[in-house]
């Protein structure tokens, strides 16, 4: 028979407490590893006006977009956006945080911006996304905005697509303006996949491609093909 002394009991209690503490610390360590939040990348920049600064007030807002260009597919998509309210003057600075999990070192990135009035209509915008190295320490980018509604020379032409969709288009060598009902969208000329095609895009991945007399339009995530001109109008103020 073994005799149990007070000293033995105290030693066992100490060993038990030490073991329990080790298990508790291990559990906390594992819990901490699982609760880490994804790293965020901070982008900073400045919005500037190309010409005389527009009239702005407390109702004006800026929408800043981070656009990703896929090296594999050649397509652009917006991976992050931030809206800043109360833009009353230019130049003005901005800050944007993006989760690193959204970014891919194999792709290229650019920042674009738009100024919106109190009706959320675009009044000024960048002509094209400005390249930014999101993985470098220096991520300060200057974004130059220009008036949004600068119509190309020439009249608006009404187009009808094979599915019945209609839109009006005015374009030249530098850009295009599309009218969809009361909406008016400006696009800039972009690189085409073939030598015979003319392609216009904007920062939100809207796109128009004309080739061999036929036009395709991709807006709001929906594409319409085999669009051809059906009539001409005297100008952008003509009735629809």
mmCIF file of C-alpha atoms in Angstrom:
data_model
loop_
_atom_site.group_PDB
_atom_site.id
_atom_site.type_symbol
_atom_site.label_atom_id
_atom_site.label_comp_id
_atom_site.label_asym_id
_atom_site.label_seq_id
_atom_site.Cartn_x
_atom_site.Cartn_y
_atom_site.Cartn_z
ATOM 1 C CA UNK A 1 0.000 0.000 0.000
ATOM 2 C CA UNK A 2 1.228 3.447 -0.966
ATOM 3 C CA UNK A 3 0.933 6.272 1.477
ATOM 4 C CA UNK A 4 -0.140 9.651 0.106
ATOM 5 C CA UNK A 5 1.360 12.657 1.789
ATOM 6 C CA UNK A 6 0.390 16.300 1.571
ATOM 7 C CA UNK A 7 3.610 16.898 -0.388
ATOM 8 C CA UNK A 8 2.638 14.315 -3.035
ATOM 9 C CA UNK A 9 -0.816 15.840 -3.442
ATOM 10 C CA UNK A 10 0.637 19.308 -3.926
ATOM 11 C CA UNK A 11 3.079 18.064 -6.588
ATOM 12 C CA UNK A 12 0.293 16.329 -8.523
ATOM 13 C CA UNK A 13 -1.845 19.487 -8.424
ATOM 14 C CA UNK A 14 1.037 21.558 -9.749
ATOM 15 C CA UNK A 15 1.679 19.104 -12.601
ATOM 16 C CA UNK A 16 -2.044 19.087 -13.449
ATOM 17 C CA UNK A 17 -2.247 22.881 -13.484
ATOM 18 C CA UNK A 18 0.903 23.154 -15.611
ATOM 19 C CA UNK A 19 -0.462 20.666 -18.136
ATOM 20 C CA UNK A 20 -3.814 22.430 -18.287
ATOM 21 C CA UNK A 21 -2.110 25.769 -18.831
ATOM 22 C CA UNK A 22 -0.068 24.332 -21.710
ATOM 23 C CA UNK A 23 -3.207 23.000 -23.401
ATOM 24 C CA UNK A 24 -4.941 26.354 -22.900
ATOM 25 C CA UNK A 25 -2.030 28.286 -24.417
ATOM 26 C CA UNK A 26 -1.898 25.894 -27.383
ATOM 27 C CA UNK A 27 -5.628 26.350 -27.941
ATOM 28 C CA UNK A 28 -5.296 30.124 -27.848
ATOM 29 C CA UNK A 29 -2.393 29.967 -30.287
ATOM 30 C CA UNK A 30 -4.370 27.873 -32.761
ATOM 31 C CA UNK A 31 -7.412 30.107 -32.384
ATOM 32 C CA UNK A 32 -5.262 33.152 -33.067
ATOM 33 C CA UNK A 33 -3.906 31.606 -36.274
ATOM 34 C CA UNK A 34 -7.401 30.960 -37.555
ATOM 35 C CA UNK A 35 -8.701 34.459 -36.799
ATOM 36 C CA UNK A 36 -6.119 36.475 -38.735
ATOM 37 C CA UNK A 37 -7.781 38.977 -41.085
ATOM 38 C CA UNK A 38 -6.531 39.177 -44.700
ATOM 39 C CA UNK A 39 -3.799 41.735 -45.250
ATOM 40 C CA UNK A 40 -5.022 44.999 -46.739
ATOM 41 C CA UNK A 41 -3.101 47.073 -49.247
ATOM 42 C CA UNK A 42 -3.415 50.841 -48.947
ATOM 43 C CA UNK A 43 -3.642 52.941 -52.117
ATOM 44 C CA UNK A 44 -3.423 56.724 -51.986
ATOM 45 C CA UNK A 45 -3.801 59.314 -54.689
ATOM 46 C CA UNK A 46 -4.976 62.723 -55.785
ATOM 47 C CA UNK A 47 -7.823 63.777 -58.063
ATOM 48 C CA UNK A 48 -6.981 66.680 -60.372
ATOM 49 C CA UNK A 49 -8.754 68.557 -63.162
ATOM 50 C CA UNK A 50 -7.164 68.621 -66.619
ATOM 51 C CA UNK A 51 -8.607 72.034 -67.438
ATOM 52 C CA UNK A 52 -10.268 74.647 -65.252
ATOM 53 C CA UNK A 53 -11.666 72.941 -62.188
ATOM 54 C CA UNK A 54 -15.415 72.263 -62.439
ATOM 55 C CA UNK A 55 -17.989 73.792 -60.132
ATOM 56 C CA UNK A 56 -18.358 71.364 -57.239
ATOM 57 C CA UNK A 57 -20.423 71.405 -54.062
ATOM 58 C CA UNK A 58 -21.167 69.225 -51.065
ATOM 59 C CA UNK A 59 -23.467 67.061 -53.214
ATOM 60 C CA UNK A 60 -20.615 66.027 -55.519
ATOM 61 C CA UNK A 61 -19.077 62.602 -54.961
ATOM 62 C CA UNK A 62 -16.112 60.746 -56.430
ATOM 63 C CA UNK A 63 -16.170 57.076 -57.405
ATOM 64 C CA UNK A 64 -12.689 55.543 -57.511
ATOM 65 C CA UNK A 65 -12.212 52.108 -59.093
ATOM 66 C CA UNK A 66 -9.335 49.643 -59.080
ATOM 67 C CA UNK A 67 -9.333 47.907 -62.463
ATOM 68 C CA UNK A 68 -7.600 44.573 -63.018
ATOM 69 C CA UNK A 69 -6.248 43.638 -66.451
ATOM 70 C CA UNK A 70 -5.908 39.880 -66.831
ATOM 71 C CA UNK A 71 -2.724 38.835 -68.607
ATOM 72 C CA UNK A 72 -4.310 35.482 -69.465
ATOM 73 C CA UNK A 73 -7.645 36.604 -70.955
ATOM 74 C CA UNK A 74 -6.862 40.207 -71.869
ATOM 75 C CA UNK A 75 -10.085 41.291 -70.137
ATOM 76 C CA UNK A 76 -10.554 44.107 -67.623
ATOM 77 C CA UNK A 77 -12.675 43.982 -64.494
ATOM 78 C CA UNK A 78 -13.232 46.171 -61.449
ATOM 79 C CA UNK A 79 -11.987 44.445 -58.293
ATOM 80 C CA UNK A 80 -12.612 47.241 -55.776
ATOM 81 C CA UNK A 81 -14.398 50.588 -55.580
ATOM 82 C CA UNK A 82 -14.707 53.426 -53.124
ATOM 83 C CA UNK A 83 -17.097 56.389 -53.136
ATOM 84 C CA UNK A 84 -16.013 59.628 -51.450
ATOM 85 C CA UNK A 85 -18.794 62.117 -50.700
ATOM 86 C CA UNK A 86 -18.673 65.891 -50.370
ATOM 87 C CA UNK A 87 -16.016 66.656 -53.005
ATOM 88 C CA UNK A 88 -16.074 70.469 -53.024
ATOM 89 C CA UNK A 89 -12.745 71.245 -54.698
ATOM 90 C CA UNK A 90 -9.962 69.843 -56.859
ATOM 91 C CA UNK A 91 -7.278 68.774 -56.335
ATOM 92 C CA UNK A 92 -8.261 66.507 -53.463
ATOM 93 C CA UNK A 93 -6.664 63.410 -51.997
ATOM 94 C CA UNK A 94 -8.137 59.955 -51.485
ATOM 95 C CA UNK A 95 -7.297 56.682 -49.757
ATOM 96 C CA UNK A 96 -8.441 53.206 -50.729
ATOM 97 C CA UNK A 97 -7.851 49.859 -48.991
ATOM 98 C CA UNK A 98 -7.980 46.566 -50.879
ATOM 99 C CA UNK A 99 -7.721 43.031 -49.528
ATOM 100 C CA UNK A 100 -4.584 41.366 -50.855
ATOM 101 C CA UNK A 101 -6.596 38.192 -51.508
ATOM 102 C CA UNK A 102 -8.326 40.042 -54.375
ATOM 103 C CA UNK A 103 -5.039 40.733 -56.168
ATOM 104 C CA UNK A 104 -2.920 38.545 -58.433
ATOM 105 C CA UNK A 105 0.766 39.203 -59.074
ATOM 106 C CA UNK A 106 0.324 37.889 -62.637
ATOM 107 C CA UNK A 107 -2.101 40.697 -63.561
ATOM 108 C CA UNK A 108 -1.824 44.455 -64.071
ATOM 109 C CA UNK A 109 -3.819 47.112 -62.225
ATOM 110 C CA UNK A 110 -4.960 50.671 -62.794
ATOM 111 C CA UNK A 111 -7.022 53.318 -61.010
ATOM 112 C CA UNK A 112 -9.853 55.281 -62.593
ATOM 113 C CA UNK A 113 -12.179 57.909 -61.154
ATOM 114 C CA UNK A 114 -15.469 59.630 -61.878
ATOM 115 C CA UNK A 115 -17.127 62.700 -60.381
ATOM 116 C CA UNK A 116 -20.885 62.387 -59.875
ATOM 117 C CA UNK A 117 -23.459 65.128 -59.335
ATOM 118 C CA UNK A 118 -26.386 64.995 -56.896
ATOM 119 C CA UNK A 119 -28.360 62.889 -59.417
ATOM 120 C CA UNK A 120 -25.481 60.357 -59.575
ATOM 121 C CA UNK A 121 -24.782 61.425 -63.157
ATOM 122 C CA UNK A 122 -21.150 61.396 -64.281
ATOM 123 C CA UNK A 123 -19.802 64.913 -64.888
ATOM 124 C CA UNK A 124 -16.009 64.383 -64.978
ATOM 125 C CA UNK A 125 -13.907 61.234 -65.363
ATOM 126 C CA UNK A 126 -10.464 59.855 -66.141
ATOM 127 C CA UNK A 127 -9.986 59.000 -69.802
ATOM 128 C CA UNK A 128 -8.496 55.585 -68.987
ATOM 129 C CA UNK A 129 -7.236 53.698 -65.920
ATOM 130 C CA UNK A 130 -3.846 54.935 -64.690
ATOM 131 C CA UNK A 131 -1.357 52.123 -64.086
ATOM 132 C CA UNK A 132 -0.493 51.471 -60.443
ATOM 133 C CA UNK A 133 1.873 48.918 -58.912
ATOM 134 C CA UNK A 134 -0.313 47.683 -56.076
ATOM 135 C CA UNK A 135 2.474 45.499 -54.687
ATOM 136 C CA UNK A 136 5.029 48.304 -54.241
ATOM 137 C CA UNK A 137 5.366 50.490 -51.165
ATOM 138 C CA UNK A 138 4.839 53.710 -53.127
ATOM 139 C CA UNK A 139 1.237 53.559 -54.341
ATOM 140 C CA UNK A 140 0.413 57.268 -54.644
ATOM 141 C CA UNK A 141 -1.315 57.943 -57.972
ATOM 142 C CA UNK A 142 -2.415 61.182 -59.623
ATOM 143 C CA UNK A 143 -5.708 60.852 -61.497
ATOM 144 C CA UNK A 144 -6.503 63.589 -64.015
ATOM 145 C CA UNK A 145 -10.206 64.084 -64.721
ATOM 146 C CA UNK A 146 -11.775 65.570 -67.835
ATOM 147 C CA UNK A 147 -15.316 66.702 -68.677
ATOM 148 C CA UNK A 148 -17.448 63.636 -69.279
ATOM 149 C CA UNK A 149 -19.837 64.678 -72.020
ATOM 150 C CA UNK A 150 -17.547 65.670 -74.866
ATOM 151 C CA UNK A 151 -19.407 64.406 -77.914
ATOM 152 C CA UNK A 152 -17.363 63.268 -80.929
ATOM 153 C CA UNK A 153 -17.859 65.073 -84.205
ATOM 154 C CA UNK A 154 -20.670 63.782 -86.335
ATOM 155 C CA UNK A 155 -24.355 62.993 -85.770
ATOM 156 C CA UNK A 156 -25.845 60.313 -83.556
ATOM 157 C CA UNK A 157 -26.903 57.219 -85.458
ATOM 158 C CA UNK A 158 -29.573 54.785 -84.281
ATOM 159 C CA UNK A 159 -28.555 51.119 -84.272
ATOM 160 C CA UNK A 160 -30.769 48.047 -84.003
ATOM 161 C CA UNK A 161 -29.362 44.647 -82.994
ATOM 162 C CA UNK A 162 -30.495 41.169 -83.998
ATOM 163 C CA UNK A 163 -32.346 40.774 -80.676
ATOM 164 C CA UNK A 164 -34.250 44.062 -81.146
ATOM 165 C CA UNK A 165 -32.079 46.099 -78.762
ATOM 166 C CA UNK A 166 -31.584 49.729 -79.902
ATOM 167 C CA UNK A 167 -29.078 52.429 -79.013
ATOM 168 C CA UNK A 168 -27.660 55.626 -80.476
ATOM 169 C CA UNK A 169 -23.992 56.081 -81.233
ATOM 170 C CA UNK A 170 -21.686 58.933 -82.190
ATOM 171 C CA UNK A 171 -17.984 58.171 -82.586
ATOM 172 C CA UNK A 172 -14.696 59.331 -84.052
ATOM 173 C CA UNK A 173 -11.048 58.240 -84.015
ATOM 174 C CA UNK A 174 -10.631 59.039 -80.299
ATOM 175 C CA UNK A 175 -13.848 57.951 -78.639
ATOM 176 C CA UNK A 176 -17.558 57.297 -78.729
ATOM 177 C CA UNK A 177 -20.713 58.416 -76.951
ATOM 178 C CA UNK A 178 -23.599 55.983 -76.526
ATOM 179 C CA UNK A 179 -27.137 56.980 -75.631
ATOM 180 C CA UNK A 180 -29.330 54.384 -73.930
ATOM 181 C CA UNK A 181 -32.610 56.129 -73.226
ATOM 182 C CA UNK A 182 -31.722 58.966 -70.844
ATOM 183 C CA UNK A 183 -28.269 57.554 -70.137
ATOM 184 C CA UNK A 184 -25.249 58.854 -72.017
ATOM 185 C CA UNK A 185 -21.966 56.957 -71.737
ATOM 186 C CA UNK A 186 -18.544 58.051 -72.987
ATOM 187 C CA UNK A 187 -15.967 55.498 -74.116
ATOM 188 C CA UNK A 188 -12.399 55.789 -75.379
ATOM 189 C CA UNK A 189 -10.800 53.982 -78.290
ATOM 190 C CA UNK A 190 -8.890 50.838 -77.298
ATOM 191 C CA UNK A 191 -6.753 48.154 -78.882
ATOM 192 C CA UNK A 192 -8.726 45.791 -81.120
ATOM 193 C CA UNK A 193 -8.244 42.072 -81.576
ATOM 194 C CA UNK A 194 -8.144 42.412 -85.377
ATOM 195 C CA UNK A 195 -6.872 45.094 -87.751
ATOM 196 C CA UNK A 196 -10.327 45.644 -89.289
ATOM 197 C CA UNK A 197 -12.138 46.206 -85.990
ATOM 198 C CA UNK A 198 -12.674 49.419 -84.014
ATOM 199 C CA UNK A 199 -13.125 48.995 -80.279
ATOM 200 C CA UNK A 200 -14.305 51.443 -77.601
ATOM 201 C CA UNK A 201 -14.292 50.745 -73.855
ATOM 202 C CA UNK A 202 -14.755 52.492 -70.514
ATOM 203 C CA UNK A 203 -13.512 51.836 -66.991
ATOM 204 C CA UNK A 204 -16.566 49.706 -66.167
ATOM 205 C CA UNK A 205 -15.861 47.158 -68.895
ATOM 206 C CA UNK A 206 -18.603 48.459 -71.196
ATOM 207 C CA UNK A 207 -17.560 47.860 -74.784
ATOM 208 C CA UNK A 208 -18.488 48.533 -78.412
ATOM 209 C CA UNK A 209 -16.827 46.721 -81.317
ATOM 210 C CA UNK A 210 -17.439 47.560 -84.977
ATOM 211 C CA UNK A 211 -16.126 45.353 -87.769
ATOM 212 C CA UNK A 212 -17.091 44.872 -91.422
ATOM 213 C CA UNK A 213 -20.167 47.068 -91.119
ATOM 214 C CA UNK A 214 -21.590 45.283 -88.066
ATOM 215 C CA UNK A 215 -21.438 46.416 -84.452
ATOM 216 C CA UNK A 216 -21.620 44.556 -81.145
ATOM 217 C CA UNK A 217 -22.326 46.269 -77.831
ATOM 218 C CA UNK A 218 -21.685 44.998 -74.295
ATOM 219 C CA UNK A 219 -23.265 47.054 -71.511
ATOM 220 C CA UNK A 220 -24.308 46.254 -67.933
ATOM 221 C CA UNK A 221 -23.126 42.658 -68.333
ATOM 222 C CA UNK A 222 -25.336 41.943 -71.377
ATOM 223 C CA UNK A 223 -24.125 41.651 -74.978
ATOM 224 C CA UNK A 224 -26.052 42.466 -78.170
ATOM 225 C CA UNK A 225 -24.715 41.422 -81.565
ATOM 226 C CA UNK A 226 -25.243 42.070 -85.287
ATOM 227 C CA UNK A 227 -26.223 45.703 -84.740
ATOM 228 C CA UNK A 228 -26.553 47.901 -87.819
ATOM 229 C CA UNK A 229 -27.463 51.532 -88.459
ATOM 230 C CA UNK A 230 -31.121 52.187 -89.218
ATOM 231 C CA UNK A 231 -31.316 56.015 -89.283
ATOM 232 C CA UNK A 232 -29.335 59.174 -88.700
ATOM 233 C CA UNK A 233 -30.107 62.231 -86.610
ATOM 234 C CA UNK A 234 -28.928 65.781 -86.936
ATOM 235 C CA UNK A 235 -27.165 65.837 -83.560
ATOM 236 C CA UNK A 236 -27.207 64.828 -79.897
ATOM 237 C CA UNK A 237 -30.124 67.153 -79.125
ATOM 238 C CA UNK A 238 -32.445 65.580 -81.687
ATOM 239 C CA UNK A 239 -35.524 63.796 -80.331
ATOM 240 C CA UNK A 240 -35.261 60.068 -79.751
#
